[in-house]
Coordinates of C-alpha atoms in Angstrom, one line a residue:
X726 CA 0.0 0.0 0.0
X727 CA 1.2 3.4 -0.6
X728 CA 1.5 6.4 2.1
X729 CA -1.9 8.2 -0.2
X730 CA -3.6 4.5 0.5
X731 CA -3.1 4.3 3.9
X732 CA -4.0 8.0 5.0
X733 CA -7.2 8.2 6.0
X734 CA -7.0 10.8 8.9
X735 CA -9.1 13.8 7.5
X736 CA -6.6 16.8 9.1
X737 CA -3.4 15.1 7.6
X738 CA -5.0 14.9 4.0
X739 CA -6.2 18.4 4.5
X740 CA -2.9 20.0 5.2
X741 CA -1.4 17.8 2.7
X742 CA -3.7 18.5 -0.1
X743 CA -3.3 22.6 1.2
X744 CA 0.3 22.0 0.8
X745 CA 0.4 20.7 -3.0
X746 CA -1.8 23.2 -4.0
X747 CA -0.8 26.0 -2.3
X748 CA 3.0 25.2 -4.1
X749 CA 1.1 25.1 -7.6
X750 CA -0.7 28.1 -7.2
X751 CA -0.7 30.5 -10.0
X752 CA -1.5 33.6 -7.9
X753 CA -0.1 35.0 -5.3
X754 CA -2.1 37.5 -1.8
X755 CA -5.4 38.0 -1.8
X756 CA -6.0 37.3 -5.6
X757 CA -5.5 33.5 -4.5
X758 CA -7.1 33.8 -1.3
X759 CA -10.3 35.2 -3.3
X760 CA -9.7 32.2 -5.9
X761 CA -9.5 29.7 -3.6
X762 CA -12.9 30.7 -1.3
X763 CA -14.9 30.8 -5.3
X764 CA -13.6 27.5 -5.6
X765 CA -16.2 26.2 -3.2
X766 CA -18.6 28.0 -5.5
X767 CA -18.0 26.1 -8.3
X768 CA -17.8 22.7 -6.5
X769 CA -21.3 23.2 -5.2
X770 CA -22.4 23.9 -8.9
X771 CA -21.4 20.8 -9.4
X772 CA -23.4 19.2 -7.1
X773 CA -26.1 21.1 -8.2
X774 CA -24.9 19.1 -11.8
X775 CA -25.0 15.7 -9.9
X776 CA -28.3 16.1 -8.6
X777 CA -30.1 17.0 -11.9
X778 CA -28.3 14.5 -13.9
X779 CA -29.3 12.1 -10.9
X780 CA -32.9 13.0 -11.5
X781 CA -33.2 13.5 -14.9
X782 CA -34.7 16.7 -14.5
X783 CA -32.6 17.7 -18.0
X784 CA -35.0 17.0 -20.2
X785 CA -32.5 16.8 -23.4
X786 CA -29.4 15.3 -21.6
X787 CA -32.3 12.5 -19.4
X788 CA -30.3 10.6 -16.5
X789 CA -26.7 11.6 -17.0
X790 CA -25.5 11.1 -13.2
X791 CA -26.0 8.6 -10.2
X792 CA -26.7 9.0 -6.1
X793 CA -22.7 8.1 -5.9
X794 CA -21.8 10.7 -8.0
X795 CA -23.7 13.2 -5.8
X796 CA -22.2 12.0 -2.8
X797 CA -18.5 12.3 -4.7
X798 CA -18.8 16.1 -5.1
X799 CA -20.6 16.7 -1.9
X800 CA -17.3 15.3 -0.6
X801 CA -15.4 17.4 -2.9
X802 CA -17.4 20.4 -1.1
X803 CA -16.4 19.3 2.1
X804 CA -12.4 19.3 1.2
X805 CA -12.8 22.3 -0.7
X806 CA -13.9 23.9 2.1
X807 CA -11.5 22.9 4.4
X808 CA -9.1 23.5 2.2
X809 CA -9.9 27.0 2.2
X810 CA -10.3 27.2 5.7
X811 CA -6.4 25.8 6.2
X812 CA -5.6 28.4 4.0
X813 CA -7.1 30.9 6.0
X814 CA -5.2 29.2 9.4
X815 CA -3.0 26.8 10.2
X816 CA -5.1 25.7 13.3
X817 CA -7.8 24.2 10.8
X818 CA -9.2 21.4 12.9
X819 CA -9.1 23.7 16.3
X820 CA -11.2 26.4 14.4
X821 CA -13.3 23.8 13.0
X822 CA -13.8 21.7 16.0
X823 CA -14.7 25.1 18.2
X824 CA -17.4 25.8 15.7
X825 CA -18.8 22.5 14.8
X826 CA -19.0 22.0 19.1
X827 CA -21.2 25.8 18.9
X828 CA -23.4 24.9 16.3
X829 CA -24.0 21.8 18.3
X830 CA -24.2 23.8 21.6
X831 CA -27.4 26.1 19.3
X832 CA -28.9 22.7 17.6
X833 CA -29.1 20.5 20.4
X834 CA -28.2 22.2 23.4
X835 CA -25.5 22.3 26.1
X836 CA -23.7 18.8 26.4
X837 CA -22.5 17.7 29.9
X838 CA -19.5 15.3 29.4
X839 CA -20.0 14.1 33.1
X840 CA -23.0 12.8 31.8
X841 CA -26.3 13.6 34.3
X842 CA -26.4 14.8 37.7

């Protein structure tokens, strides 16, 4: 098995993905900060792609997609986005665990980890 085969820990393919495209980038500043954040723009559009092609809802092209490919590119979201969240900071997971833990605080309330009283 290769290294790429055996890494499945989602923080050490982010920052290695970040790495190898932040070395090939064209751009340099904000232009590729900008570039980077519309990328998630167009990955969503291609969900968008995968969903209508999944349903058939293109009357000309019929089905042209499938459930898996609609759960590829919501995937590709996901890393896209986290992606451009390392390249906003280096402390990717600790701002994304902090946030994910507040929008579970809002959604489902307070969580005791001492379980109840």
């Amino acid at each position: 098995m290769s290294d790429r085969e055996t890494t499945t820990d989602v923080w050490a393919g982010i920052d290695a993905l970040w790495a190898w495209i932040d070395t090939s980038r064209p751009l340099d500043g904000k232009e590729a900060l900008l570039l980077r954040m519309l990328k998630l723009s167009e990955e969503v559009g291609e969900v968008a792609q995968a969903v209508i092609g999944a349903t058939g809802q293109n009357p000309r092209k019929g089905t042209t997609h499938t459930w898996d490919d609609v759960q590829g590119e919501l995937c590709d979201v996901v890393i896209t986005a986290l992606i451009a969240l390392r390249t906003l900071t280096p402390d990717t997971r600790e701002v994304f665990d902090r946030h994910l833990r507040r929008v579970l605080e809002r959604s489902l309330g307070p969580t005791d980890s001492a379980g109840p009283h």
